[in-house]
Every structure is written in C-alpha cells, then in structure tokens.
Amino acid sequence: MEYEIYCDDCLTKMKEFKDNSIDLVLIDPPYNIGKDKWDKWRSVEDYVEFMGKVFKEIERVLKPNGSFYFFHNDFLQIVELQNWINTNSNFIFKSFLIWNKRYNGSPRKYYFDNV
C-alpha cells in the first residue's frame, strides 16, 4: 500500500491532483470559532461558502469508492455544513464519529467516565 500525507492549503494543493485519484481525504479545517485570526469568517454563511469550495474540490479528486472525513467542534456549524453537502454534492453521509479526548489536562477528561 502506498500513501502520502500532505499538510498544505487544501484548495491550492488539491488543484495538483487528477479527478477521481484519491482514496481518502481527511481534513481538519478551520472551525470558524475565532480561536485565531485565520479561524474566523464574517458570518457562518461566508464560512459555509468557503467550505463549500473545499467540499467540491474534494468531491472532484475523490475516487467514487473513496472516503472523506473532516473534524469539527461546533455542532450548529456542522449542521450548516451538512445541509450544504446534502444540497450541493453527491456525498453520501454514513456516520457521525465523536472523539472523546481523554488526556491528562483535558477539562472534559472524565466527562463520559462519570455518566
């Protein structure tokens, strides 16, 4: 099995790839939560428009049987992004994964442990 990992501006890097040439796309995009200056758009609509460009480019390069995963942490924005995907792409939603980050120093380390 051959694989490569790229850490780059996805809209720039994906332009180098042929259509239907990638097996897996895994992205950790900005979340539009204002954590840093690069992580804040004027509105959710502007953010969704930007991410829509990302999704369309991923759709172009992903093989028909490929997989696409993305990280996010704001559920209401995830809803907006999923609505955009449902309306404007051929992606088929399969499942929602939750990563419970249990590491020392995490303010939520024991959140699920005590349920």
PDB file of C-alpha atoms in Angstrom:
ATOM      1  CA  MET A   1       0.000   0.000   0.000  1.00  0.00           C
ATOM      2  CA  GLU A   2       1.321   3.400  -0.944  1.00  0.00           C
ATOM      3  CA  TYR A   3       0.205   6.597   0.719  1.00  0.00           C
ATOM      4  CA  GLU A   4       1.233  10.215   1.113  1.00  0.00           C
ATOM      5  CA  ILE A   5       0.230  12.801   3.682  1.00  0.00           C
ATOM      6  CA  TYR A   6       0.011  16.438   2.689  1.00  0.00           C
ATOM      7  CA  CYS A   7      -0.051  19.404   5.021  1.00  0.00           C
ATOM      8  CA  ASP A   8      -0.878  22.405   2.872  1.00  0.00           C
ATOM      9  CA  ASP A   9      -3.631  24.790   1.861  1.00  0.00           C
ATOM     10  CA  CYS A  10      -6.123  22.237   0.575  1.00  0.00           C
ATOM     11  CA  LEU A  11      -7.619  24.417  -2.169  1.00  0.00           C
ATOM     12  CA  THR A  12      -4.146  25.039  -3.588  1.00  0.00           C
ATOM     13  CA  LYS A  13      -2.803  21.506  -3.167  1.00  0.00           C
ATOM     14  CA  MET A  14      -5.846  19.656  -4.499  1.00  0.00           C
ATOM     15  CA  LYS A  15      -5.622  21.520  -7.815  1.00  0.00           C
ATOM     16  CA  GLU A  16      -2.495  19.408  -8.464  1.00  0.00           C
ATOM     17  CA  PHE A  17      -4.476  16.147  -8.275  1.00  0.00           C
ATOM     18  CA  LYS A  18      -6.308  14.430 -11.106  1.00  0.00           C
ATOM     19  CA  ASP A  19     -10.046  13.816 -10.954  1.00  0.00           C
ATOM     20  CA  ASN A  20     -11.057  10.607  -9.122  1.00  0.00           C
ATOM     21  CA  SER A  21      -7.493   9.901  -7.998  1.00  0.00           C
ATOM     22  CA  ILE A  22      -7.616   9.926  -4.174  1.00  0.00           C
ATOM     23  CA  ASP A  23      -8.791   7.089  -1.900  1.00  0.00           C
ATOM     24  CA  LEU A  24      -9.115   9.023   1.361  1.00  0.00           C
ATOM     25  CA  VAL A  25      -9.432  12.677   2.286  1.00  0.00           C
ATOM     26  CA  LEU A  26      -9.084  13.610   5.956  1.00  0.00           C
ATOM     27  CA  ILE A  27      -9.171  17.303   6.800  1.00  0.00           C
ATOM     28  CA  ASP A  28      -9.008  19.380   9.967  1.00  0.00           C
ATOM     29  CA  PRO A  29     -10.250  22.709   8.600  1.00  0.00           C
ATOM     30  CA  PRO A  30     -10.673  25.978  10.479  1.00  0.00           C
ATOM     31  CA  TYR A  31     -13.786  25.758  12.672  1.00  0.00           C
ATOM     32  CA  ASN A  32     -14.878  29.409  12.441  1.00  0.00           C
ATOM     33  CA  ILE A  33     -14.787  29.749  16.222  1.00  0.00           C
ATOM     34  CA  GLY A  34     -12.448  32.756  16.393  1.00  0.00           C
ATOM     35  CA  LYS A  35      -9.607  30.926  18.114  1.00  0.00           C
ATOM     36  CA  ASP A  36      -7.069  32.681  15.889  1.00  0.00           C
ATOM     37  CA  LYS A  37      -7.291  35.295  13.123  1.00  0.00           C
ATOM     38  CA  TRP A  38      -7.240  32.534  10.476  1.00  0.00           C
ATOM     39  CA  ASP A  39     -10.184  30.847  12.180  1.00  0.00           C
ATOM     40  CA  LYS A  40     -12.895  33.488  11.861  1.00  0.00           C
ATOM     41  CA  TRP A  41     -15.175  34.463   8.988  1.00  0.00           C
ATOM     42  CA  ARG A  42     -17.569  37.431   8.960  1.00  0.00           C
ATOM     43  CA  SER A  43     -20.548  35.114   9.104  1.00  0.00           C
ATOM     44  CA  VAL A  44     -21.489  31.455   9.138  1.00  0.00           C
ATOM     45  CA  GLU A  45     -22.726  31.936   5.557  1.00  0.00           C
ATOM     46  CA  ASP A  46     -19.256  33.117   4.446  1.00  0.00           C
ATOM     47  CA  TYR A  47     -17.682  30.178   6.250  1.00  0.00           C
ATOM     48  CA  VAL A  48     -20.057  27.679   4.639  1.00  0.00           C
ATOM     49  CA  GLU A  49     -19.345  29.235   1.228  1.00  0.00           C
ATOM     50  CA  PHE A  50     -15.597  28.767   1.787  1.00  0.00           C
ATOM     51  CA  MET A  51     -16.043  25.189   2.995  1.00  0.00           C
ATOM     52  CA  GLY A  52     -18.323  24.519   0.018  1.00  0.00           C
ATOM     53  CA  LYS A  53     -15.364  25.244  -2.273  1.00  0.00           C
ATOM     54  CA  VAL A  54     -13.298  22.800  -0.243  1.00  0.00           C
ATOM     55  CA  PHE A  55     -16.018  20.130  -0.421  1.00  0.00           C
ATOM     56  CA  LYS A  56     -16.423  20.490  -4.200  1.00  0.00           C
ATOM     57  CA  GLU A  57     -12.686  20.134  -4.757  1.00  0.00           C
ATOM     58  CA  ILE A  58     -12.634  17.058  -2.511  1.00  0.00           C
ATOM     59  CA  GLU A  59     -15.553  15.632  -4.458  1.00  0.00           C
ATOM     60  CA  ARG A  60     -13.606  16.173  -7.697  1.00  0.00           C
ATOM     61  CA  VAL A  61     -10.433  14.387  -6.577  1.00  0.00           C
ATOM     62  CA  LEU A  62     -12.007  11.589  -4.516  1.00  0.00           C
ATOM     63  CA  LYS A  63     -12.460   8.197  -6.171  1.00  0.00           C
ATOM     64  CA  PRO A  64     -16.091   7.026  -6.479  1.00  0.00           C
ATOM     65  CA  ASN A  65     -15.483   4.476  -3.704  1.00  0.00           C
ATOM     66  CA  GLY A  66     -13.278   6.831  -1.645  1.00  0.00           C
ATOM     67  CA  SER A  67     -13.845   8.077   1.885  1.00  0.00           C
ATOM     68  CA  PHE A  68     -13.990  11.611   3.247  1.00  0.00           C
ATOM     69  CA  TYR A  69     -13.715  12.610   6.909  1.00  0.00           C
ATOM     70  CA  PHE A  70     -13.491  16.022   8.476  1.00  0.00           C
ATOM     71  CA  PHE A  71     -13.023  17.264  12.017  1.00  0.00           C
ATOM     72  CA  HIS A  72     -15.138  19.998  13.578  1.00  0.00           C
ATOM     73  CA  ASN A  73     -16.203  21.115  17.030  1.00  0.00           C
ATOM     74  CA  ASP A  74     -19.225  23.378  16.599  1.00  0.00           C
ATOM     75  CA  PHE A  75     -22.384  21.321  16.167  1.00  0.00           C
ATOM     76  CA  LEU A  76     -24.553  24.132  14.774  1.00  0.00           C
ATOM     77  CA  GLN A  77     -21.986  24.858  12.085  1.00  0.00           C
ATOM     78  CA  ILE A  78     -21.699  21.127  11.367  1.00  0.00           C
ATOM     79  CA  VAL A  79     -25.453  21.184  10.677  1.00  0.00           C
ATOM     80  CA  GLU A  80     -24.999  24.071   8.206  1.00  0.00           C
ATOM     81  CA  LEU A  81     -22.100  22.279   6.511  1.00  0.00           C
ATOM     82  CA  GLN A  82     -24.055  19.027   6.275  1.00  0.00           C
ATOM     83  CA  ASN A  83     -27.023  20.868   4.777  1.00  0.00           C
ATOM     84  CA  TRP A  84     -24.689  22.373   2.160  1.00  0.00           C
ATOM     85  CA  ILE A  85     -23.212  18.948   1.411  1.00  0.00           C
ATOM     86  CA  ASN A  86     -26.679  17.387   1.037  1.00  0.00           C
ATOM     87  CA  THR A  87     -27.830  20.109  -1.337  1.00  0.00           C
ATOM     88  CA  ASN A  88     -24.681  20.692  -3.404  1.00  0.00           C
ATOM     89  CA  SER A  89     -22.736  17.435  -3.590  1.00  0.00           C
ATOM     90  CA  ASN A  90     -23.127  13.748  -4.292  1.00  0.00           C
ATOM     91  CA  PHE A  91     -21.564  12.726  -0.985  1.00  0.00           C
ATOM     92  CA  ILE A  92     -23.490  10.133   0.988  1.00  0.00           C
ATOM     93  CA  PHE A  93     -23.475  10.642   4.741  1.00  0.00           C
ATOM     94  CA  LYS A  94     -22.610   7.389   6.535  1.00  0.00           C
ATOM     95  CA  SER A  95     -21.965   8.203  10.189  1.00  0.00           C
ATOM     96  CA  PHE A  96     -21.058  10.799  12.762  1.00  0.00           C
ATOM     97  CA  LEU A  97     -17.991   9.973  14.833  1.00  0.00           C
ATOM     98  CA  ILE A  98     -17.230  11.501  18.227  1.00  0.00           C
ATOM     99  CA  TRP A  99     -13.699  11.664  19.563  1.00  0.00           C
ATOM    100  CA  ASN A 100     -13.766  11.758  23.356  1.00  0.00           C
ATOM    101  CA  LYS A 101     -10.376  13.290  24.129  1.00  0.00           C
ATOM    102  CA  ARG A 102      -9.340  11.641  27.370  1.00  0.00           C
ATOM    103  CA  TYR A 103      -5.921  13.073  28.050  1.00  0.00           C
ATOM    104  CA  ASN A 104      -4.354  14.472  31.198  1.00  0.00           C
ATOM    105  CA  GLY A 105      -5.094  18.175  31.418  1.00  0.00           C
ATOM    106  CA  SER A 106      -8.300  17.991  29.384  1.00  0.00           C
ATOM    107  CA  PRO A 107     -11.136  19.827  31.136  1.00  0.00           C
ATOM    108  CA  ARG A 108     -13.511  17.075  29.946  1.00  0.00           C
ATOM    109  CA  LYS A 109     -11.261  14.095  30.656  1.00  0.00           C
ATOM    110  CA  TYR A 110     -13.758  12.445  32.981  1.00  0.00           C
ATOM    111  CA  TYR A 111     -16.977  13.788  31.435  1.00  0.00           C
ATOM    112  CA  PHE A 112     -18.083  10.477  29.934  1.00  0.00           C
ATOM    113  CA  ASP A 113     -16.483   8.409  32.680  1.00  0.00           C
ATOM    114  CA  ASN A 114     -18.994   9.742  35.235  1.00  0.00           C
ATOM    115  CA  VAL A 115     -22.175   9.330  33.197  1.00  0.00           C
TER     116      VAL A 115
END
